[in-house]
Coordinates of C-alpha atoms in Angstrom, one line a residue:
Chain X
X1078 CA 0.0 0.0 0.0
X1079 CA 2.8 2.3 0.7
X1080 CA 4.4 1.8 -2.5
X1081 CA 1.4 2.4 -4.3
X1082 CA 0.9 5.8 -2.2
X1083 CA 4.2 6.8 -2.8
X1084 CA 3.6 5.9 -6.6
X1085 CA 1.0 8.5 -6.9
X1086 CA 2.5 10.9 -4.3
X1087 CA 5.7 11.1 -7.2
X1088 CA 3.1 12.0 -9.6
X1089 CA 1.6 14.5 -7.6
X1090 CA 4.5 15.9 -7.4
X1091 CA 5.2 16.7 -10.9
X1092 CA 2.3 17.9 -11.2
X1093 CA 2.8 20.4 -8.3
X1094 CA 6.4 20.8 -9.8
X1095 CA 5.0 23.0 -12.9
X1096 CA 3.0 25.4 -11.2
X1097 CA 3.9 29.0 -10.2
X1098 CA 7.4 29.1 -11.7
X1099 CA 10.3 30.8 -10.2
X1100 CA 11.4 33.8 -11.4
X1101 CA 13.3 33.7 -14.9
X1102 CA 15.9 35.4 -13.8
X1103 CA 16.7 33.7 -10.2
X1104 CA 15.9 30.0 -12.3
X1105 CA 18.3 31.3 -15.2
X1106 CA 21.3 31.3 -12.0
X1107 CA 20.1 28.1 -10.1
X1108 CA 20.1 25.9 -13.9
X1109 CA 23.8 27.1 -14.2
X1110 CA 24.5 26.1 -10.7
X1111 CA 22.7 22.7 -11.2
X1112 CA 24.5 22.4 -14.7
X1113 CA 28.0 22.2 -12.8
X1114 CA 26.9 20.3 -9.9
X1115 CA 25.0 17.7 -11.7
X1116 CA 27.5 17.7 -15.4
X1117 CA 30.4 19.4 -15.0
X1118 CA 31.0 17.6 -11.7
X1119 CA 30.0 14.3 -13.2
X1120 CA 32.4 14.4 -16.5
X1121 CA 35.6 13.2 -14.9
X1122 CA 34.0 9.8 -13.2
X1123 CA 32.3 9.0 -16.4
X1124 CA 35.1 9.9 -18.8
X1125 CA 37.2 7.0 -16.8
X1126 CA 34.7 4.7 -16.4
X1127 CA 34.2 4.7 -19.9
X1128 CA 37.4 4.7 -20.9
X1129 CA 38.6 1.6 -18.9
X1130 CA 34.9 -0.4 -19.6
X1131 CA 35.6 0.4 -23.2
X1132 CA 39.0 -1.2 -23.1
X1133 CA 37.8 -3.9 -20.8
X1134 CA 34.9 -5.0 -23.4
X1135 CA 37.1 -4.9 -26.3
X1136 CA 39.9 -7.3 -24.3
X1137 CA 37.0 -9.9 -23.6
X1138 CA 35.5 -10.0 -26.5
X1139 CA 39.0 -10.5 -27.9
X1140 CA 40.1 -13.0 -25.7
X1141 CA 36.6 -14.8 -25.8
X1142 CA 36.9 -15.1 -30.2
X1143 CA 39.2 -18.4 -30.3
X1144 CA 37.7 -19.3 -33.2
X1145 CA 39.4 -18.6 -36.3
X1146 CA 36.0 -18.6 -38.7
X1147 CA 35.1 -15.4 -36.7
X1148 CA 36.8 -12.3 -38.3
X1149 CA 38.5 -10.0 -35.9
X1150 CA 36.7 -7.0 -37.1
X1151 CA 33.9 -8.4 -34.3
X1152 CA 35.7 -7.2 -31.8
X1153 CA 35.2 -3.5 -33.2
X1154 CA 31.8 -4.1 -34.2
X1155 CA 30.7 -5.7 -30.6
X1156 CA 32.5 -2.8 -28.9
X1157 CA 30.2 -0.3 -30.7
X1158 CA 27.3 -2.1 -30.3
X1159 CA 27.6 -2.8 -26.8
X1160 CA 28.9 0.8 -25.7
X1161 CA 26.2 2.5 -27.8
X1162 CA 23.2 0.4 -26.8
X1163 CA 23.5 -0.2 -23.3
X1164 CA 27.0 0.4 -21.6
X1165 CA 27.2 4.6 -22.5
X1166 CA 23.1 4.9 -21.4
X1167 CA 22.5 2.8 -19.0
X1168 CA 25.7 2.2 -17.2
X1169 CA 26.4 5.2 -17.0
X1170 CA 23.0 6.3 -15.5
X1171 CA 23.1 3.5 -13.2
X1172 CA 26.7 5.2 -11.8
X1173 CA 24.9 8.5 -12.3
X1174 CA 21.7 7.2 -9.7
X1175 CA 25.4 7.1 -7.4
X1176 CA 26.5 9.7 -7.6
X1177 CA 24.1 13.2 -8.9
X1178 CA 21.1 10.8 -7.1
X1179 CA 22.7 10.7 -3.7
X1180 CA 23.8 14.1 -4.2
X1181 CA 20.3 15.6 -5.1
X1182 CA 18.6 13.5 -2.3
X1183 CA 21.3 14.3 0.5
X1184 CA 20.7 18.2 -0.8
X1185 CA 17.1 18.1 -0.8
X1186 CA 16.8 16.0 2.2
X1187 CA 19.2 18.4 4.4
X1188 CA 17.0 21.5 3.3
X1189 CA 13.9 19.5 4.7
X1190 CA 15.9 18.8 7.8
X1191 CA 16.9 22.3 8.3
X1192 CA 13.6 23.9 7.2
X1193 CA 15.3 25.7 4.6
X1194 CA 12.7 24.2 2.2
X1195 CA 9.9 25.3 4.9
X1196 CA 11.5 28.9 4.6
X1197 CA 10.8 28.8 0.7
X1198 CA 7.1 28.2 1.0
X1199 CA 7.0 30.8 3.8
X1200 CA 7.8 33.4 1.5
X1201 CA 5.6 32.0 -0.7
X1202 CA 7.6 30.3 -3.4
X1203 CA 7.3 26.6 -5.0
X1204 CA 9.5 24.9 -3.6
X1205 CA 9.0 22.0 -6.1
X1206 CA 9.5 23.8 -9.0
X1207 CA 12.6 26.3 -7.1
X1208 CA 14.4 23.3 -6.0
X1209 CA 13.3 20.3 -8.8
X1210 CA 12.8 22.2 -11.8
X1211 CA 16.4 23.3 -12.3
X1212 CA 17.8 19.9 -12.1
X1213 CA 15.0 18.7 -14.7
X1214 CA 16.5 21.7 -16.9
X1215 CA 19.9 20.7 -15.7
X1216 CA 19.6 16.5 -16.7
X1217 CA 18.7 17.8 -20.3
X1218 CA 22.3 18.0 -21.3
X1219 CA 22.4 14.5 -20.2
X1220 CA 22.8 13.1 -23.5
X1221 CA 25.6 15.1 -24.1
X1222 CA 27.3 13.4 -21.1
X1223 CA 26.2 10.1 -22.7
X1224 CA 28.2 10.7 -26.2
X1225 CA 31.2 11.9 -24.7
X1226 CA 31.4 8.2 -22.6
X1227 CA 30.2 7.0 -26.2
X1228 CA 33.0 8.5 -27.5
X1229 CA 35.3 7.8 -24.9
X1230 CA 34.6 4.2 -24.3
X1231 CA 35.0 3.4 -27.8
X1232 CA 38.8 5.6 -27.9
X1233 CA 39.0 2.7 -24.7
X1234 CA 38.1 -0.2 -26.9
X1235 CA 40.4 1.1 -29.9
X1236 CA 43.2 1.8 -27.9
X1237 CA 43.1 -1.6 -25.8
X1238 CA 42.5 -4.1 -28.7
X1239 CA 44.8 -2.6 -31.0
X1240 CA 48.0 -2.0 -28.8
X1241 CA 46.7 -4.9 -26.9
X1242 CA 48.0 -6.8 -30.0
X1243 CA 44.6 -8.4 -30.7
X1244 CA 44.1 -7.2 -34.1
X1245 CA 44.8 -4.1 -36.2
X1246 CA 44.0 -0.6 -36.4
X1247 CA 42.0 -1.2 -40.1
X1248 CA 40.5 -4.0 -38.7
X1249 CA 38.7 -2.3 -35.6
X1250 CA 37.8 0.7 -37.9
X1251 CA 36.2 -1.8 -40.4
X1252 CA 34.2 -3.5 -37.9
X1253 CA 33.5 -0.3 -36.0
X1254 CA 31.4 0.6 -39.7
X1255 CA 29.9 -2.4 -40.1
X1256 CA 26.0 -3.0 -40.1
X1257 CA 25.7 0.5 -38.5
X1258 CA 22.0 1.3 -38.4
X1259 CA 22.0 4.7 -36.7
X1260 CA 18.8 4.6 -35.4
X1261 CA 20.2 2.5 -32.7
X1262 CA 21.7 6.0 -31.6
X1263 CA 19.0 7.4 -31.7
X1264 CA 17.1 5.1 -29.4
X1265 CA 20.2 5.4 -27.6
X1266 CA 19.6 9.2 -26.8
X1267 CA 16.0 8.6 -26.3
X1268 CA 16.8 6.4 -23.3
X1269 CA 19.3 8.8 -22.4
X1270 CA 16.4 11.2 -21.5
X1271 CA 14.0 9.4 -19.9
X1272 CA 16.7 8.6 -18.0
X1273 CA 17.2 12.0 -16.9
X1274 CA 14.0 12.7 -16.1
X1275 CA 14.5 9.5 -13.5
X1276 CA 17.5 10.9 -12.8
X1277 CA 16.4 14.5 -11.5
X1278 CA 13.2 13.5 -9.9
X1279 CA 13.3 10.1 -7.9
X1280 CA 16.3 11.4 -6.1
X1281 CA 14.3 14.6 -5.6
X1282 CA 11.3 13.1 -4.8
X1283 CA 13.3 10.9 -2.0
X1284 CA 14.8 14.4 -0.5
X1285 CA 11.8 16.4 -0.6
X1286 CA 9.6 13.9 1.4
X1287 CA 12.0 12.4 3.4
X1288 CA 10.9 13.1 7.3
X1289 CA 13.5 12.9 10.4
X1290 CA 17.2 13.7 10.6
X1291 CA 20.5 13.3 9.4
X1292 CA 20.1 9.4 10.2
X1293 CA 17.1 9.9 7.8
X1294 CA 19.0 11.8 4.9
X1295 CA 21.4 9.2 4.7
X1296 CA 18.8 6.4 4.8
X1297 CA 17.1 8.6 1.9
X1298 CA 19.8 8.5 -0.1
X1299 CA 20.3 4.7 -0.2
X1300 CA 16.5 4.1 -1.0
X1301 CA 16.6 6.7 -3.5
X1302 CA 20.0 4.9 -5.3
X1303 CA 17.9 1.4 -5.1
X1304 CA 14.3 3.0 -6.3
X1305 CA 16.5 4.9 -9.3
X1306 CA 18.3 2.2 -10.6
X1307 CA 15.6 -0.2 -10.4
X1308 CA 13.5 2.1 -12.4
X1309 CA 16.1 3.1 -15.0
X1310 CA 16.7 -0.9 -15.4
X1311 CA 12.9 -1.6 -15.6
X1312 CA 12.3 1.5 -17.9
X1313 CA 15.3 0.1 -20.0
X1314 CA 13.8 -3.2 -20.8
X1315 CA 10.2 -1.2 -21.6
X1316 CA 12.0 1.3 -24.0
X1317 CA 14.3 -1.4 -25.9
X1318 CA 11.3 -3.1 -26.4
X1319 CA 9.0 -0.5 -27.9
X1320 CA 11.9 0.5 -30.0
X1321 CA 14.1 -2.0 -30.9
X1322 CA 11.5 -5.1 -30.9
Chain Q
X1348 CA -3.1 42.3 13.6
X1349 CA -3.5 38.7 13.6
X1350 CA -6.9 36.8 15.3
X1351 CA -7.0 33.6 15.3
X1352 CA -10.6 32.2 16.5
X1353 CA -11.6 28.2 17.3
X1354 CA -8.1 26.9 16.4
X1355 CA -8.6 23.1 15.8
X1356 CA -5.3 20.9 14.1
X1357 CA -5.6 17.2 14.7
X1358 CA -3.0 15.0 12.9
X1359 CA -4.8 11.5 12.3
X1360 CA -6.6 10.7 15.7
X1361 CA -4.6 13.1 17.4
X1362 CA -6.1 16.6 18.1
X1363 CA -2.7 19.0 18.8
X1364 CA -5.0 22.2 19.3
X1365 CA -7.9 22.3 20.9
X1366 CA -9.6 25.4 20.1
X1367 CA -7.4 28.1 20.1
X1368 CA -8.8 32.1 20.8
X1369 CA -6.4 34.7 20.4
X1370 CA -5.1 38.1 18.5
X1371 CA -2.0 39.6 18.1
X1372 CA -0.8 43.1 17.6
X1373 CA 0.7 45.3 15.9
X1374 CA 4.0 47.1 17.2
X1375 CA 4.2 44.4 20.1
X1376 CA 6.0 41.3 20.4
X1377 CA 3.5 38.7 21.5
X1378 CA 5.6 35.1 23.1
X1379 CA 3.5 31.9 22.8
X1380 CA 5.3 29.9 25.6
X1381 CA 4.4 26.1 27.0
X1382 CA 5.9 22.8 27.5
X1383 CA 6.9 20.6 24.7
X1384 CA 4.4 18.5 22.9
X1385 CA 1.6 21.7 24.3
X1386 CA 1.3 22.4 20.2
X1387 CA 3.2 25.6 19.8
X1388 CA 5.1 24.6 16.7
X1389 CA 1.9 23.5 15.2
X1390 CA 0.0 26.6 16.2
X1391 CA 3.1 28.7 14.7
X1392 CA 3.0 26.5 11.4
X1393 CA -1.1 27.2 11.5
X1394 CA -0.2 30.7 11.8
X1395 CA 2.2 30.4 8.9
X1396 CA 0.0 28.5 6.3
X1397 CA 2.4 25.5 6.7
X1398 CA -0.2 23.5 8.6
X1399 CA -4.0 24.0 7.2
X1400 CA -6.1 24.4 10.6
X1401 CA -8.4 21.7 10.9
X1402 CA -11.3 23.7 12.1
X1403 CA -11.5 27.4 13.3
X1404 CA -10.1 30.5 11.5
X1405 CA -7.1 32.7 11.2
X1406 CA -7.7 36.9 10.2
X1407 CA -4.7 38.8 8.7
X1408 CA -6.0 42.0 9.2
X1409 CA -9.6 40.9 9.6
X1410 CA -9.4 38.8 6.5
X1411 CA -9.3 35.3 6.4
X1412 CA -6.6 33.2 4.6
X1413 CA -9.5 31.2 3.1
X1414 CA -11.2 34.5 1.4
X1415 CA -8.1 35.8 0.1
X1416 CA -7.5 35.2 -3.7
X1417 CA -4.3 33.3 -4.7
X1418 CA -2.5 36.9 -5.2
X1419 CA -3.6 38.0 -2.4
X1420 CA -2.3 35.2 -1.1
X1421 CA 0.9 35.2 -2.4
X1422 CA 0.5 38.8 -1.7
X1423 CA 0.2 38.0 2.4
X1424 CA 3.0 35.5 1.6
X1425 CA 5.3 38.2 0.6
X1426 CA 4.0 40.3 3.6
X1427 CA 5.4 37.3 6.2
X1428 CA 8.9 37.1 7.9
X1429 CA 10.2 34.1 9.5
X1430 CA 12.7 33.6 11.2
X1431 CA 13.3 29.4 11.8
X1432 CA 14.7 28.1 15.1
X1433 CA 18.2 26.6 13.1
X1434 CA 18.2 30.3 11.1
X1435 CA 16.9 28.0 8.1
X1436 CA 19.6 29.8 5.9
X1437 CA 20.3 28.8 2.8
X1438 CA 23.9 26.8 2.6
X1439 CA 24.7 27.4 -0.8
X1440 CA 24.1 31.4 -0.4
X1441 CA 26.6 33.7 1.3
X1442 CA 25.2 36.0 3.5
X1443 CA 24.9 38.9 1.4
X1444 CA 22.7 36.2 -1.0
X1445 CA 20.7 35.3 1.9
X1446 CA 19.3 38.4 3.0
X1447 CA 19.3 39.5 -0.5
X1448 CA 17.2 36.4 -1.4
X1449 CA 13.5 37.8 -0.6
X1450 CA 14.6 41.0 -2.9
X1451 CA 15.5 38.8 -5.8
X1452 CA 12.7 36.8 -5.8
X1453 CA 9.8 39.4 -5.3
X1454 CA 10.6 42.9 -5.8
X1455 CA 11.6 44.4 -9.0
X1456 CA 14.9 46.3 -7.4
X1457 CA 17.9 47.1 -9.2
X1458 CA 21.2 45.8 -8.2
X1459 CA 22.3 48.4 -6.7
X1460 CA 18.8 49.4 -5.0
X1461 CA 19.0 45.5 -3.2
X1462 CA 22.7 46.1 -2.3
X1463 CA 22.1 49.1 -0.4
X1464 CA 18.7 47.8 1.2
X1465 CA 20.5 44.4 2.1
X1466 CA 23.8 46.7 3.6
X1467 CA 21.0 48.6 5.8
X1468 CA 19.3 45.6 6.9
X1469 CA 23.1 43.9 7.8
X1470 CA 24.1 47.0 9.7
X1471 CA 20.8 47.2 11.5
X1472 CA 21.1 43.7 12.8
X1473 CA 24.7 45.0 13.7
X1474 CA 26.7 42.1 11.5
X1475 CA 29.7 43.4 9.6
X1476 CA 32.1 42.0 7.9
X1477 CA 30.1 38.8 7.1
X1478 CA 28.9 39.3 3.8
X1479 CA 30.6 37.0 1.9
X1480 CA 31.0 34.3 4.5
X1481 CA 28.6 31.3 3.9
X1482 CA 26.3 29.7 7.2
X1483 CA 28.4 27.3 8.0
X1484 CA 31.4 29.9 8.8
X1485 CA 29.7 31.8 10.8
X1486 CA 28.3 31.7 14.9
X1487 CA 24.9 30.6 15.9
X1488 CA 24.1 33.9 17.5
X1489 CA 25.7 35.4 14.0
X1490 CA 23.1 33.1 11.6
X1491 CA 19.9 34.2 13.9
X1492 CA 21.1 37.8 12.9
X1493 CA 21.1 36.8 8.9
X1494 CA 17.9 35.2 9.8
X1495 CA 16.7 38.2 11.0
X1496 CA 17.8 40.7 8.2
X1497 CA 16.5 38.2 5.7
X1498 CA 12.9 37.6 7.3
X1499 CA 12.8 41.8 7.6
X1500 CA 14.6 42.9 4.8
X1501 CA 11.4 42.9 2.6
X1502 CA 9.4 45.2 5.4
X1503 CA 7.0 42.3 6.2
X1504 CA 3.5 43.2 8.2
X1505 CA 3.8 40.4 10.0
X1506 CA 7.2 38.7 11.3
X1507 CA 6.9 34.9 12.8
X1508 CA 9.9 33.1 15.1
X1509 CA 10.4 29.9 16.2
X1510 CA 12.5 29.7 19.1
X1511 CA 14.9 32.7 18.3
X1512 CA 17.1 32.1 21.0
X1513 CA 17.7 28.3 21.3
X1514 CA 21.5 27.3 21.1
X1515 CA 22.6 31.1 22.4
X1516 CA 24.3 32.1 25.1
X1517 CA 22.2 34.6 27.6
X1518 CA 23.9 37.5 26.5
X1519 CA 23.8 37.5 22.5
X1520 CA 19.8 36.1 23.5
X1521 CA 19.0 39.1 24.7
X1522 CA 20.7 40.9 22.3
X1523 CA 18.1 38.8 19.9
X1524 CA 15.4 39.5 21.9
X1525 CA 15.8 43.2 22.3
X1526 CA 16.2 43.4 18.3
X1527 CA 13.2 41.5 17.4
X1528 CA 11.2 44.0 20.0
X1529 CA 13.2 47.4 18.2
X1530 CA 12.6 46.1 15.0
X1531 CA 9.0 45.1 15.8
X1532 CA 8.9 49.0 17.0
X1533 CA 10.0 50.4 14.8
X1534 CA 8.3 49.2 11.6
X1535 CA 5.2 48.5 13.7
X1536 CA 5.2 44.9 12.9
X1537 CA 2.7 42.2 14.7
X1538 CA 5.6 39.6 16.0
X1539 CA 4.5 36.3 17.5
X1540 CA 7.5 34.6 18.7
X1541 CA 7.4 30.6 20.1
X1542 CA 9.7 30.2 23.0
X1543 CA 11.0 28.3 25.7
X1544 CA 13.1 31.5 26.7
X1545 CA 11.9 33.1 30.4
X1546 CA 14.3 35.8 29.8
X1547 CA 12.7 36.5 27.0
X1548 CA 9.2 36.3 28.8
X1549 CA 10.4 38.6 31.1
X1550 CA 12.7 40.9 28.7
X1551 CA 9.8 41.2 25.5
X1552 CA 7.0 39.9 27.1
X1553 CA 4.5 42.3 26.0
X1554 CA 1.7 39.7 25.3
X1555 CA 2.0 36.0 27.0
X1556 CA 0.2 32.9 25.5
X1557 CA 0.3 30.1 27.6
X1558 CA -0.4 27.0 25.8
X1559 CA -1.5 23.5 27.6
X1560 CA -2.7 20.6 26.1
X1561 CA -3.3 22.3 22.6
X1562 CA -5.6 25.1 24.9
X1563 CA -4.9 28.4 26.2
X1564 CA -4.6 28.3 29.4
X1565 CA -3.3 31.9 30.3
X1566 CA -2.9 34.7 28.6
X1567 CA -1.2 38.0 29.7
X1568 CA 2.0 40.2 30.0
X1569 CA 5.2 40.1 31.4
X1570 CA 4.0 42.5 34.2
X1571 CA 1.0 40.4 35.8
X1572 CA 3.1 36.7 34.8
X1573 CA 4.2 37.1 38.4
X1574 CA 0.5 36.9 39.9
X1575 CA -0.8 34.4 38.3
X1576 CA -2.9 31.8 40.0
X1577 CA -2.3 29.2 37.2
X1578 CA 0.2 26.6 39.2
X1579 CA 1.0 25.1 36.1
X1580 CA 2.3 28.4 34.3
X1581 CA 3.6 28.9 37.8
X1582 CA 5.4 25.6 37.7
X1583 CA 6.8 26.3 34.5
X1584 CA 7.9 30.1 34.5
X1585 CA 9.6 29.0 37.7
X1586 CA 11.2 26.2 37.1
X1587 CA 14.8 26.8 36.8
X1588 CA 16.2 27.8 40.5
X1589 CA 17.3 30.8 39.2
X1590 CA 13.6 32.5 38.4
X1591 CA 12.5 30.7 42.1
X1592 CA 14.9 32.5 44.0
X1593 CA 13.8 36.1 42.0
X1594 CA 10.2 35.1 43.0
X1595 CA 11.3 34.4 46.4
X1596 CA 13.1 37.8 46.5
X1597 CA 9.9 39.5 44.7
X1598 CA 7.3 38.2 47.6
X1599 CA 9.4 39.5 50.1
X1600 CA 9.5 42.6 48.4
X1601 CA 12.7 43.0 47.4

């Protein structure tokens, strides 16, 4: 029963989210604050996770083609495939539920502990839409985050197989090109931001409601890293299947 | 002024206030005092809009909040200081940003005009040098003074505190005190303040609401506290040795 409250208690929430925005010119400032908290901050933990799962994907799937019927190109074929379709999206926003989810549900949370978000409505401001709505705004430039650990990942692959000494640089290429269909990019991005959308408001929706005290915040968080994830995975296998079925 | 008539909040089961009577105002600095779990943090949040009363009304200047329109509303919003027992200041902002905050978010001042208003309100509260120092570098007596400026900096009617002095050392608490009651002077505000403070009953005192059991149970001044025939009030103005020993000294008319 809880869960099912709590189910419609999220969407009552972005419902309540949209009303009586914030001032442009304060919610111009707070996006630009939530942009470096949320993307900037994030880059260099996804640039090296991507580069080392990259390289790690291409050494497996080099090590793992014994047979010699199988041209090596594979290896730069599978690399793509996997880093495009699931590793860059969903990987990465699983790491992201870690890290920007804890962050926005610690943040949140501590503001409900310390009645600063009690102070907002006081003066008679959304607190929803002062505190969520940014972030929303801010997880847009998500997919950019996701192409650069595209990118990344794949440098990872390139470099690993090919001064790994499992095959050649014209080999990789050529099986990087092969049977490209590019709208598997774009249901790539079109996870991507759904899975912001997860990404800035369960972890929101987790801080703003959260009762108690510090204990609380950091209970919060961990329920709002399980509840994000599981959602991203679940909303994964619905998406791949509308799309790519 | 603010009149609050048949205050009724339950939570659940649980009725918190009981029917609550009272007005407050203008120019004085009214104390809701009683022990904990007597509802004064719910009647404060009633008074606020945080908590919607359960039965009974509350008059902002003999309106309602349920006749008011949602600008007026917002309007009234905009008319309300608060100032939260932690100082409720906002971590990411400096202090400057704090107080500046309201300005930004309601009024249609220039830079400059909000530099100069926030720099008054800062010296009035007698902090210096703080500006750009963020909450967490500052004192406890030092963030109920940004908590301050920021809840008057927009010349609110009406100007709302939760335990002001909780955490302070006597001194810089009656420093608090006696600028809530200058301020509340000065710009003729109606100030309800919740505390737990007998200083402060005795120092600002100028109307007492005794809470018990979610009811009033006495209501007064700081000049007739002293006679009262309520033994619970009694019990609980008196209770640090302290205040016994003045009363002692008082009855035998020193």
């Amino acid at each position: 029963m809880n869960y099912i409250e709590s189910v419609g208690q999220y969407f009552m929430m972005l419902g309540d989210l949209f009303k009586k925005m914030t001032k442009g010119s304060v919610l111009r400032r707070l996006i630009i604050q939530e942009l470096n908290d949320l993307m900037t901050k994030s880059l260099g933990i996804v640039v090296f996770i991507s580069f080392f799962i990259g390289a790690v994907v291409s050494i497996q799937m080099a090590l793992n083609l014994s047979n010699p019927i199988i041209p090596k190109s594979l290896i730069g074929y599978a690399a793509r495939q996997s880093i495009i379709l699931e590793f860059a999206p969903t990987f990465i926003a699983i790491i992201m539920a870690g890290k920007v989810g804890s962050f926005i549900t610690s943040s949140i949370g501590t503001m409900r502990v310390t009645e600063q978000i009690d102070a907002l409505e006081v003066m008679g401001i959304n607190s929803l839409n002062y505190l969520v709505f940014p972030k929303i705004i801010a997880m847009l430039f998500f997919p950019f985050l996701i192409a650069i650990s595209m990118f990344v990942g794949i440098v990872g692959a390139y470099l690993a197989a090919v001064f790994g000494g499992f095959l050649s640089s014209e080999n990789f290429l050529l099986g990087m090109q092969q049977d490209f269909i590019p709208f598997q990019v774009a249901y790539a991005f079109i996870k991507t931001i759904v899975f912001a959308f997860i990404l800035a408001t369960v972890p929101s929706f987790h801080g703003y409601y959260m009762k108690g005290g510090a204990l609380e915040v950091g209970r919060a968080s961990t329920t709002s890293f399980v509840w994000t994830s599981v959602i991203i995975i679940v909303s994964n296998y619905v998406i791949t299947q509308l799309l790519l079925s | 002024m603010v009149k609050v008539e048949n205050l009724h909040k339950s939570f659940d089961d649980t009725a918190v206030l009981k029917g609550i009577t009272t007005s407050f105002e203008p120019g004085k600095t009214s104390l809701i005092i009683g022990q904990s779990g007597s509802g004064k943090t719910v009647f404060l949040k009633c008074l606020l809009g945080l908590f919607e009363p359960t039965e009974g009304d509350i008059y902002f200047d003999d309106k309602t909040y349920n006749d008011f329109t949602k600008d007026e509303k917002s309007k009234l919003r905009k008319n309300m200081g608060m100032v939260f027992q932690g100082g409720a200041l906002f971590d990411s902002m400096t202090v400057f940003e704090n107080v500046m905050f309201p300005l930004r978010m309601f009024t249609k001042m220039t830079a400059s005009e909000m530099k100069n208003r926030v720099s008054n309100v800062l010296d009035r509260v007698n902090l210096h040098d703080a500006d750009d120092k963020y909450p967490s570098e500052i004192s406890g007596g030092m963030q109920k003074r940004v908590s301050i400026a920021r809840a008057i900096v927009n010349k609110p009617k009406f100007l709302f505190c939760d335990e002001p002095n909780s955490g302070l050392d006597p001194n810089t608490a009656t420093v608090i005190d006696q600028l809530i009651q200058e301020i509340t002077r000065e710009n003729n505000i109606t100030t309800v303040i919740n505390t737990h403070d007998m200083n402060s009953v005795f120092e600002i005192g100028e109307k007492i609401v005794y809470l018990q059991d979610g009811l009033i149970a006495w209501e007064g001044n700081k000049d007739i506290i002293h006679d009262t025939d309520n033994e619970d009030l009694t019990n609980f103005v008196y209770s640090s040795n302290l205040f016994k020993k003045v009363r002692v000294a008082q009855q035998k008319g020193y």
